[in-house]
Amino acid sequence: MADQYDLIILGSGPGGYVAAIRASQLGMKVAIVERERLGGICLNWGCIPTKALLRTSEIYHYMQNANAYGLSATNVGFDLSKIVDRSRKVAGTLNAGVKGLMKKNKVTVVEGVGKLTAPGKLSVARGDQTTELEARNIIVATGARARDLPFAKADGKRIWTYRHAMVPPEMPTKLLVIGSGAIGVEFASFYSDMGADVTIVEMLDRVLPVEDVEVSQFMHKALTKQGMKLLVSTGVQKLDTTADGVTVELKAADGTVSTETFSHAIVAIGIVPNTEDIGLEALGVATNRGHIVVDGYAATNVPGVFAIGDVTGPPWLAHKASHEGIVCVEAIAGLNPHKFETWNIPGCTYSRPQVASVGMTESAAKAAGHELKVGKFPFIGNGKAIALGEAEGFVKTVFDAKTGELLGAHMVGAEVTELIQGYVVARQLETTEEALMETVFAHPTLSEMMHESVLGAYGRAIHF
């Protein structure tokens, strides 16, 4: 006889395990099914361990530039194996934390490969054993994986995905990063700071193409200044591996084709949803280009089947998955939550310098027909930024000129991934420019730039 639950969740990433905890809080009997490690890609192979690597490269950068702070650091070096080991230990600590949370919230963890077999039914295979589970509702939270180049699949030796790049057996000497989204730029930043000769190739006409144009332009200059080579409007036509590297054929926008060699290549051209072989076709669950189609409450077209996170489409962010999971569970429980929407989800890139944004870019706001008030304040005008030795960057705010609505905020510079939440809260509360201008910001802080940017949009900036 199948084990009975109120809710079964397939996948334990930041969407799945958060949904499990919320469901338990609401009194549901919950089982979560995981084929690898609790915490999913984000915790084990994505968000968290990459930040551990980037912290290492940040400190290494400061050590190499200690003289700028009146300090002396000689014989600065690193041990790659210890860097990787620290990153893996950080991931392991949080994996153990999720295990503890599952136990605390009385969530049953079922290890193995799960597959929907009928409405309300799911089988879990582990080795030669199969466990049958039943529940009125099932949430699919299987996430996604790195997309391969169609003509050159990652081999873990010379061609890497993000998973390979997090546990490098050797330090690249000359690295090609294919794709300049957040993942590509973060790895480019890490390896460049650790001493690799880095080239970024991007098919579109600018790096970080989803960001505001001014942010992209700033990042292009900043990364180039750091020694990286950026090739935009350029595609990879061919990639061949050799015993000691890769040979790449690049095609520029004007049709010019060139051939270059690198020691390694990281492919960061997007993701593929994990929707194969989990029983969706048999149940008739609708998909679009592989992603599961859901409504504002994460419900699919099949009663009792829900989906959250990367498997449902962009934005492919951990915090999006977590919030989507909570909305889904509360809807199942009949609490009538607000529909899940993507209008106020912040995006962060943890490179050097950092990038963070929320809402509409200036060009998108114009295209939508808004009359705008735009403010921009540079890091060089902020006392805390200068004291930190981090005077490069800016904060940009975009307002509707008629209503005072904060349409979007875009930031580049030190610690902006922490600062952005202030604007996210402001937008969630539907705060206008007047309330933001009347808010007192502590001094000296980086957050003062957020205030100055708002003031600047209305011709009232004090320090610039």
Short mmCIF file of C-alpha atoms in Angstrom, two decimals:
data_model
loop_
_atom_site.label_atom_id
_atom_site.label_comp_id
_atom_site.label_asym_id
_atom_site.label_seq_id
_atom_site.Cartn_x
_atom_site.Cartn_y
_atom_site.Cartn_z
CA MET A 1 0.00 0.00 0.00
CA ALA A 2 1.28 3.48 -0.89
CA ASP A 3 2.38 5.89 1.82
CA GLN A 4 -0.26 8.60 2.26
CA TYR A 5 0.44 12.34 2.50
CA ASP A 6 -1.39 15.63 2.14
CA LEU A 7 1.36 16.99 -0.11
CA ILE A 8 4.31 15.50 -1.98
CA ILE A 9 7.06 17.76 -3.33
CA LEU A 10 9.35 16.48 -6.08
CA GLY A 11 12.66 18.28 -5.63
CA SER A 12 14.26 19.89 -2.56
CA GLY A 13 15.81 23.07 -3.94
CA PRO A 14 14.99 26.53 -2.55
CA GLY A 15 11.48 26.20 -3.97
CA GLY A 16 10.83 22.66 -2.79
CA TYR A 17 12.19 22.72 0.75
CA VAL A 18 10.67 26.14 1.52
CA ALA A 19 7.29 24.92 0.26
CA ALA A 20 7.65 21.83 2.45
CA ILE A 21 8.30 23.91 5.57
CA ARG A 22 5.37 26.24 4.89
CA ALA A 23 3.05 23.28 4.27
CA SER A 24 4.12 21.71 7.54
CA GLN A 25 3.48 24.99 9.34
CA LEU A 26 -0.06 24.86 7.95
CA GLY A 27 -0.61 21.40 9.38
CA MET A 28 -0.07 19.27 6.29
CA LYS A 29 1.60 15.88 6.29
CA VAL A 30 4.43 16.41 3.80
CA ALA A 31 6.92 14.25 1.93
CA ILE A 32 9.77 15.66 -0.14
CA VAL A 33 11.53 13.55 -2.78
CA GLU A 34 15.17 14.21 -3.70
CA ARG A 35 17.45 12.26 -6.05
CA GLU A 36 20.72 13.96 -5.03
CA ARG A 37 21.27 16.32 -2.09
CA LEU A 38 18.80 18.35 -0.05
CA GLY A 39 18.97 22.01 -1.01
CA GLY A 40 19.09 21.41 -4.75
CA ILE A 41 21.41 23.08 -7.23
CA CYS A 42 21.37 26.52 -5.58
CA LEU A 43 22.65 25.36 -2.23
CA ASN A 44 24.96 22.59 -3.42
CA TRP A 45 26.16 23.69 -6.87
CA GLY A 46 24.97 27.25 -7.45
CA CYS A 47 24.23 30.34 -5.40
CA ILE A 48 26.00 29.43 -2.17
CA PRO A 49 29.26 27.71 -3.18
CA THR A 50 29.89 30.26 -5.93
CA LYS A 51 29.64 33.04 -3.35
CA ALA A 52 32.23 31.19 -1.25
CA LEU A 53 34.55 31.15 -4.27
CA LEU A 54 33.90 34.81 -5.01
CA ARG A 55 34.64 35.73 -1.40
CA THR A 56 38.02 34.02 -1.77
CA SER A 57 38.85 35.93 -4.96
CA GLU A 58 37.71 39.19 -3.34
CA ILE A 59 40.08 38.69 -0.40
CA TYR A 60 42.87 37.66 -2.77
CA HIS A 61 42.31 40.88 -4.73
CA TYR A 62 42.54 42.94 -1.55
CA MET A 63 45.71 41.12 -0.49
CA GLN A 64 47.32 41.91 -3.82
CA ASN A 65 46.34 45.55 -3.39
CA ALA A 66 47.13 45.84 0.30
CA ASN A 67 49.43 48.80 -0.33
CA ALA A 68 46.42 50.95 -1.22
CA TYR A 69 45.26 50.58 2.40
CA GLY A 70 48.68 51.22 3.94
CA LEU A 71 49.28 47.52 4.50
CA SER A 72 51.98 45.13 3.40
CA ALA A 73 51.35 41.61 2.12
CA THR A 74 54.24 39.66 0.63
CA ASN A 75 54.42 36.27 -1.08
CA VAL A 76 50.68 36.30 -1.69
CA GLY A 77 49.50 33.03 -3.20
CA PHE A 78 46.76 30.43 -3.04
CA ASP A 79 46.06 26.72 -2.84
CA LEU A 80 43.34 25.82 -5.35
CA SER A 81 42.41 22.59 -3.61
CA LYS A 82 41.86 24.44 -0.32
CA ILE A 83 39.75 27.08 -2.08
CA VAL A 84 37.51 24.39 -3.55
CA ASP A 85 37.43 22.51 -0.24
CA ARG A 86 36.21 25.61 1.60
CA SER A 87 33.48 26.15 -0.97
CA ARG A 88 32.32 22.54 -0.67
CA LYS A 89 32.33 22.74 3.14
CA VAL A 90 30.14 25.84 3.00
CA ALA A 91 27.67 23.95 0.80
CA GLY A 92 27.88 20.93 3.11
CA THR A 93 27.08 23.03 6.16
CA LEU A 94 23.93 24.38 4.56
CA ASN A 95 22.94 20.95 3.26
CA ALA A 96 23.07 19.71 6.85
CA GLY A 97 21.01 22.74 7.84
CA VAL A 98 18.25 21.82 5.42
CA LYS A 99 18.26 18.26 6.80
CA GLY A 100 17.75 19.75 10.24
CA LEU A 101 14.90 21.92 9.03
CA MET A 102 13.16 18.92 7.48
CA LYS A 103 13.43 17.03 10.75
CA LYS A 104 12.30 20.01 12.81
CA ASN A 105 9.22 20.49 10.64
CA LYS A 106 8.41 16.76 10.50
CA VAL A 107 8.82 16.58 6.73
CA THR A 108 9.45 13.04 5.46
CA VAL A 109 12.47 12.91 3.16
CA VAL A 110 12.32 10.18 0.52
CA GLU A 111 15.59 9.65 -1.35
CA GLY A 112 15.48 8.50 -4.96
CA VAL A 113 14.23 9.37 -8.43
CA GLY A 114 10.59 10.39 -8.42
CA LYS A 115 8.05 10.01 -11.22
CA LEU A 116 4.36 10.89 -11.44
CA THR A 117 2.44 7.75 -12.35
CA ALA A 118 -1.18 8.88 -12.02
CA PRO A 119 -3.16 11.76 -10.50
CA GLY A 120 -2.06 11.98 -6.88
CA LYS A 121 0.47 9.17 -7.24
CA LEU A 122 4.25 9.19 -7.41
CA SER A 123 6.80 6.38 -7.41
CA VAL A 124 10.34 6.77 -6.10
CA ALA A 125 13.09 4.47 -7.39
CA ARG A 126 16.29 3.97 -5.46
CA GLY A 127 18.53 1.16 -6.63
CA ASP A 128 16.35 -1.91 -7.08
CA GLN A 129 13.68 -0.65 -4.66
CA THR A 130 10.58 1.39 -5.48
CA THR A 131 8.45 3.31 -2.99
CA GLU A 132 4.89 4.32 -3.83
CA LEU A 133 3.55 7.61 -2.50
CA GLU A 134 0.07 9.15 -2.69
CA ALA A 135 -1.19 12.66 -1.97
CA ARG A 136 -4.08 14.88 -2.96
CA ASN A 137 -1.57 17.46 -4.23
CA ILE A 138 1.88 17.16 -5.79
CA ILE A 139 4.32 20.02 -6.44
CA VAL A 140 6.96 19.57 -9.13
CA ALA A 141 10.12 21.47 -8.18
CA THR A 142 12.74 19.63 -10.22
CA GLY A 143 14.70 22.72 -11.26
CA ALA A 144 16.98 22.96 -14.27
CA ARG A 145 20.47 22.14 -15.51
CA ALA A 146 23.09 23.91 -17.59
CA ARG A 147 22.52 24.11 -21.32
CA ASP A 148 25.25 22.55 -23.47
CA LEU A 149 26.55 23.87 -26.76
CA PRO A 150 24.89 21.63 -29.36
CA PHE A 151 28.21 20.98 -31.09
CA ALA A 152 30.44 20.68 -28.02
CA LYS A 153 29.07 19.09 -24.88
CA ALA A 154 30.80 19.74 -21.58
CA ASP A 155 33.35 17.06 -20.70
CA GLY A 156 34.52 18.35 -17.32
CA LYS A 157 38.10 18.46 -18.56
CA ARG A 158 38.40 21.30 -21.05
CA ILE A 159 34.75 22.32 -21.51
CA TRP A 160 33.02 23.17 -18.25
CA THR A 161 29.53 23.99 -17.03
CA TYR A 162 29.07 25.87 -13.75
CA ARG A 163 29.32 22.57 -11.85
CA HIS A 164 32.76 21.82 -13.28
CA ALA A 165 33.88 25.42 -12.80
CA MET A 166 33.16 25.18 -9.06
CA VAL A 167 35.49 22.22 -8.54
CA PRO A 168 38.35 22.87 -11.00
CA PRO A 169 41.10 20.24 -10.98
CA GLU A 170 43.49 22.94 -12.17
CA MET A 171 43.56 26.70 -12.57
CA PRO A 172 42.90 27.83 -16.15
CA THR A 173 45.64 29.90 -17.71
CA LYS A 174 43.58 31.27 -20.59
CA LEU A 175 39.83 30.96 -20.04
CA LEU A 176 36.94 31.47 -22.46
CA VAL A 177 33.56 32.24 -20.87
CA ILE A 178 30.69 31.75 -23.33
CA GLY A 179 27.75 33.88 -22.24
CA SER A 180 27.70 37.09 -20.19
CA GLY A 181 24.67 36.61 -17.97
CA ALA A 182 25.07 36.56 -14.19
CA ILE A 183 26.65 33.08 -14.11
CA GLY A 184 29.15 33.82 -16.86
CA VAL A 185 30.21 37.18 -15.43
CA GLU A 186 30.55 35.78 -11.90
CA PHE A 187 32.89 32.99 -13.01
CA ALA A 188 34.79 35.40 -15.25
CA SER A 189 35.25 37.68 -12.24
CA PHE A 190 36.43 34.84 -9.98
CA TYR A 191 38.95 33.37 -12.39
CA SER A 192 40.23 36.76 -13.52
CA ASP A 193 40.89 37.83 -9.94
CA MET A 194 42.69 34.53 -9.34
CA GLY A 195 45.06 35.26 -12.23
CA ALA A 196 43.54 33.66 -15.34
CA ASP A 197 43.54 35.47 -18.69
CA VAL A 198 39.78 35.73 -19.31
CA THR A 199 37.80 36.34 -22.51
CA ILE A 200 34.00 36.70 -22.46
CA VAL A 201 31.99 36.03 -25.62
CA GLU A 202 28.42 37.30 -25.88
CA MET A 203 26.07 36.90 -28.86
CA LEU A 204 24.07 40.00 -27.99
CA ASP A 205 25.43 43.53 -28.31
CA ARG A 206 26.29 44.04 -24.63
CA VAL A 207 27.30 42.14 -21.51
CA LEU A 208 24.67 41.48 -18.84
CA PRO A 209 22.06 42.15 -21.53
CA VAL A 210 19.03 42.00 -19.21
CA GLU A 211 20.36 44.93 -17.16
CA ASP A 212 19.92 48.64 -17.81
CA VAL A 213 22.04 49.84 -20.74
CA GLU A 214 24.10 52.16 -18.54
CA VAL A 215 24.89 49.29 -16.17
CA SER A 216 26.01 47.11 -19.09
CA GLN A 217 28.20 49.89 -20.44
CA PHE A 218 29.77 50.47 -17.03
CA MET A 219 30.45 46.77 -16.53
CA HIS A 220 32.03 46.48 -19.99
CA LYS A 221 34.51 49.23 -19.07
CA ALA A 222 35.11 47.88 -15.56
CA LEU A 223 35.79 44.31 -16.66
CA THR A 224 38.01 45.50 -19.51
CA LYS A 225 39.95 47.68 -17.06
CA GLN A 226 40.52 44.56 -14.94
CA GLY A 227 42.20 42.92 -17.92
CA MET A 228 39.38 40.86 -19.40
CA LYS A 229 38.70 40.75 -23.13
CA LEU A 230 35.03 41.22 -24.01
CA LEU A 231 33.69 40.19 -27.42
CA VAL A 232 30.06 41.23 -27.86
CA SER A 233 27.89 40.56 -30.93
CA THR A 234 30.05 37.48 -31.34
CA GLY A 235 29.07 33.83 -31.64
CA VAL A 236 30.90 30.56 -31.14
CA GLN A 237 30.70 28.57 -34.39
CA LYS A 238 32.93 25.68 -33.49
CA LEU A 239 34.78 24.37 -30.46
CA ASP A 240 37.26 21.50 -30.53
CA THR A 241 39.13 20.06 -27.58
CA THR A 242 42.78 19.08 -27.63
CA ALA A 243 45.02 17.40 -25.09
CA ASP A 244 45.98 20.74 -23.57
CA GLY A 245 43.11 23.10 -24.41
CA VAL A 246 40.31 24.13 -26.73
CA THR A 247 40.32 25.68 -30.18
CA VAL A 248 37.41 28.03 -30.81
CA GLU A 249 36.04 29.51 -34.02
CA LEU A 250 34.40 32.89 -33.39
CA LYS A 251 32.15 34.83 -35.75
CA ALA A 252 31.77 38.59 -35.29
CA ALA A 253 28.71 40.64 -36.26
CA ASP A 254 30.36 41.73 -39.50
CA GLY A 255 30.83 38.10 -40.53
CA THR A 256 34.54 37.98 -39.74
CA VAL A 257 35.64 34.57 -38.50
CA SER A 258 38.66 34.13 -36.25
CA THR A 259 40.23 31.17 -34.45
CA GLU A 260 41.63 31.32 -30.93
CA THR A 261 42.95 28.81 -28.44
CA PHE A 262 42.26 28.62 -24.70
CA SER A 263 43.18 26.28 -21.88
CA HIS A 264 39.54 25.90 -20.81
CA ALA A 265 36.04 27.09 -21.70
CA ILE A 266 33.02 27.67 -19.45
CA VAL A 267 29.62 27.37 -21.14
CA ALA A 268 27.09 29.72 -19.53
CA ILE A 269 24.40 30.06 -22.19
CA GLY A 270 21.32 29.34 -20.12
CA ILE A 271 19.50 26.40 -18.61
CA VAL A 272 17.30 23.45 -19.56
CA PRO A 273 14.31 22.56 -17.33
CA ASN A 274 14.33 19.11 -15.74
CA THR A 275 10.99 17.94 -17.11
CA GLU A 276 12.03 14.73 -18.87
CA ASP A 277 11.10 11.31 -17.50
CA ILE A 278 9.07 12.54 -14.54
CA GLY A 279 5.66 11.49 -15.87
CA LEU A 280 4.36 14.81 -17.17
CA GLU A 281 3.40 13.48 -20.61
CA ALA A 282 1.33 10.60 -19.25
CA LEU A 283 -0.68 12.96 -17.06
CA GLY A 284 -1.06 15.53 -19.84
CA VAL A 285 0.70 18.36 -18.00
CA ALA A 286 1.11 21.29 -20.39
CA THR A 287 4.60 22.59 -21.15
CA ASN A 288 6.01 25.37 -23.29
CA ARG A 289 9.54 24.85 -24.65
CA GLY A 290 10.10 22.36 -21.87
CA HIS A 291 8.90 24.59 -19.05
CA ILE A 292 5.75 23.65 -17.16
CA VAL A 293 2.88 26.09 -17.73
CA VAL A 294 1.35 27.37 -14.48
CA ASP A 295 -1.05 30.09 -13.32
CA GLY A 296 -0.45 32.70 -10.64
CA TYR A 297 -0.83 30.08 -7.93
CA ALA A 298 1.56 27.55 -9.53
CA ALA A 299 -1.29 25.30 -10.66
CA THR A 300 -0.86 23.33 -13.89
CA ASN A 301 -3.68 22.35 -16.22
CA VAL A 302 -3.98 19.03 -14.34
CA PRO A 303 -5.91 19.24 -11.04
CA GLY A 304 -3.73 18.47 -8.05
CA VAL A 305 -0.45 19.00 -9.92
CA PHE A 306 1.54 22.18 -9.29
CA ALA A 307 5.00 23.40 -10.33
CA ILE A 308 7.40 26.01 -8.98
CA GLY A 309 10.91 27.36 -9.58
CA ASP A 310 13.21 27.04 -12.57
CA VAL A 311 11.09 24.29 -14.09
CA THR A 312 8.34 26.88 -14.74
CA GLY A 313 10.49 29.44 -16.56
CA PRO A 314 12.21 32.78 -15.93
CA PRO A 315 13.37 34.49 -13.90
CA TRP A 316 15.60 31.56 -12.89
CA LEU A 317 16.32 32.72 -9.36
CA ALA A 318 16.31 30.93 -6.01
CA HIS A 319 14.29 33.63 -4.27
CA LYS A 320 11.69 33.49 -7.01
CA ALA A 321 11.31 29.75 -6.45
CA SER A 322 10.99 30.15 -2.68
CA HIS A 323 8.30 32.80 -2.88
CA GLU A 324 6.47 30.88 -5.59
CA GLY A 325 6.49 27.84 -3.32
CA ILE A 326 4.92 29.74 -0.45
CA VAL A 327 2.18 31.19 -2.68
CA CYS A 328 1.49 27.71 -4.06
CA VAL A 329 1.21 26.04 -0.64
CA GLU A 330 -0.96 28.81 0.81
CA ALA A 331 -3.27 28.53 -2.20
CA ILE A 332 -3.52 24.77 -1.68
CA ALA A 333 -4.36 25.44 1.98
CA GLY A 334 -7.12 27.85 0.96
CA LEU A 335 -5.51 30.96 2.44
CA ASN A 336 -6.19 33.05 -0.69
CA PRO A 337 -2.69 34.54 -1.14
CA HIS A 338 -1.86 37.19 -3.70
CA LYS A 339 -1.07 35.74 -7.11
CA PHE A 340 2.61 35.25 -7.77
CA GLU A 341 4.01 37.97 -10.00
CA THR A 342 7.51 38.76 -11.25
CA TRP A 343 7.30 42.56 -11.29
CA ASN A 344 9.24 43.04 -8.05
CA ILE A 345 11.88 40.29 -8.04
CA PRO A 346 15.43 41.64 -7.64
CA GLY A 347 18.29 40.32 -9.73
CA CYS A 348 21.87 40.20 -8.44
CA THR A 349 25.28 39.49 -9.98
CA TYR A 350 28.03 38.91 -7.42
CA SER A 351 30.98 39.89 -9.60
CA ARG A 352 33.53 42.62 -8.91
CA PRO A 353 31.92 45.12 -9.05
CA GLN A 354 28.51 43.79 -8.06
CA VAL A 355 25.32 44.47 -10.02
CA ALA A 356 21.77 44.59 -8.65
CA SER A 357 18.46 45.71 -10.08
CA VAL A 358 14.69 45.57 -9.69
CA GLY A 359 11.83 46.68 -11.90
CA MET A 360 11.95 48.34 -15.28
CA THR A 361 15.05 49.59 -17.05
CA GLU A 362 14.98 53.13 -18.37
CA SER A 363 14.50 51.94 -21.95
CA ALA A 364 11.71 49.52 -20.96
CA ALA A 365 9.92 52.26 -19.03
CA LYS A 366 10.11 54.57 -22.04
CA ALA A 367 8.86 51.82 -24.33
CA ALA A 368 5.91 51.29 -21.98
CA GLY A 369 4.90 54.92 -22.48
CA HIS A 370 5.97 56.41 -19.16
CA GLU A 371 7.10 59.98 -18.83
CA LEU A 372 10.22 59.66 -16.70
CA LYS A 373 12.23 61.27 -13.95
CA VAL A 374 15.65 59.59 -13.75
CA GLY A 375 18.18 60.03 -10.97
CA LYS A 376 21.79 58.84 -10.91
CA PHE A 377 24.36 59.16 -8.16
CA PRO A 378 28.02 58.01 -8.38
CA PHE A 379 29.96 56.10 -5.71
CA ILE A 380 32.67 58.77 -5.90
CA GLY A 381 30.24 61.20 -4.22
CA ASN A 382 29.76 58.95 -1.19
CA GLY A 383 32.04 59.23 1.85
CA LYS A 384 31.67 55.60 2.94
CA ALA A 385 32.51 54.33 -0.57
CA ILE A 386 35.65 56.48 -0.68
CA ALA A 387 36.70 55.31 2.81
CA LEU A 388 36.25 51.69 1.73
CA GLY A 389 38.37 52.25 -1.36
CA GLU A 390 35.34 51.33 -3.50
CA ALA A 391 34.59 54.56 -5.33
CA GLU A 392 33.55 53.05 -8.67
CA GLY A 393 29.89 52.57 -9.51
CA PHE A 394 26.53 54.32 -9.40
CA VAL A 395 22.92 54.08 -8.26
CA LYS A 396 20.17 54.84 -10.76
CA THR A 397 16.46 55.29 -10.09
CA VAL A 398 13.64 55.54 -12.61
CA PHE A 399 10.36 57.21 -11.63
CA ASP A 400 7.06 57.88 -13.35
CA ALA A 401 7.04 61.68 -13.65
CA LYS A 402 3.28 61.94 -13.23
CA THR A 403 2.65 59.62 -10.27
CA GLY A 404 6.02 59.42 -8.50
CA GLU A 405 5.98 55.62 -8.76
CA LEU A 406 9.41 54.00 -8.51
CA LEU A 407 9.47 52.05 -11.76
CA GLY A 408 12.95 50.59 -11.40
CA ALA A 409 16.31 50.80 -9.66
CA HIS A 410 19.70 49.80 -11.06
CA MET A 411 22.96 49.65 -9.14
CA VAL A 412 26.57 48.73 -9.83
CA GLY A 413 29.36 48.82 -7.27
CA ALA A 414 30.41 47.44 -3.90
CA GLU A 415 27.70 45.65 -1.87
CA VAL A 416 24.81 46.70 -4.11
CA THR A 417 23.41 43.16 -3.84
CA GLU A 418 22.69 44.03 -0.20
CA LEU A 419 21.45 47.57 -0.92
CA ILE A 420 18.90 46.63 -3.58
CA GLN A 421 16.45 45.26 -1.02
CA GLY A 422 15.67 48.81 0.13
CA TYR A 423 14.20 49.59 -3.26
CA VAL A 424 12.41 46.22 -3.41
CA VAL A 425 10.65 47.03 -0.13
CA ALA A 426 9.83 50.52 -1.39
CA ARG A 427 8.22 49.14 -4.52
CA GLN A 428 6.32 46.47 -2.59
CA LEU A 429 4.86 49.20 -0.35
CA GLU A 430 4.10 51.33 -3.43
CA THR A 431 6.25 54.12 -2.02
CA THR A 432 6.47 57.36 -4.00
CA GLU A 433 9.43 59.65 -4.51
CA GLU A 434 8.11 61.97 -1.78
CA ALA A 435 8.27 59.31 0.93
CA LEU A 436 11.74 58.23 -0.16
CA MET A 437 13.03 61.81 -0.14
CA GLU A 438 11.66 62.37 3.37
CA THR A 439 13.29 59.18 4.70
CA VAL A 440 16.39 59.65 6.88
CA PHE A 441 19.38 57.53 5.81
CA ALA A 442 22.21 56.87 8.27
CA HIS A 443 25.60 58.52 7.70
CA PRO A 444 28.14 57.39 6.68
CA THR A 445 26.64 54.50 4.73
CA LEU A 446 26.57 53.31 1.15
CA SER A 447 22.77 53.45 1.37
CA GLU A 448 22.94 57.26 1.33
CA MET A 449 23.53 56.94 -2.40
CA MET A 450 20.05 55.45 -2.71
CA HIS A 451 18.64 58.62 -1.16
CA GLU A 452 20.79 60.88 -3.32
CA SER A 453 19.72 59.07 -6.50
CA VAL A 454 16.07 59.72 -5.65
CA LEU A 455 16.82 63.36 -4.89
CA GLY A 456 18.75 63.59 -8.14
CA ALA A 457 15.74 62.48 -10.17
CA TYR A 458 14.01 65.65 -9.02
CA GLY A 459 16.97 68.00 -9.22
CA ARG A 460 17.64 67.95 -5.48
CA ALA A 461 20.87 65.91 -5.11
CA ILE A 462 23.03 67.37 -2.31
CA HIS A 463 26.48 65.82 -2.78
CA PHE A 464 26.80 65.81 -6.56
#
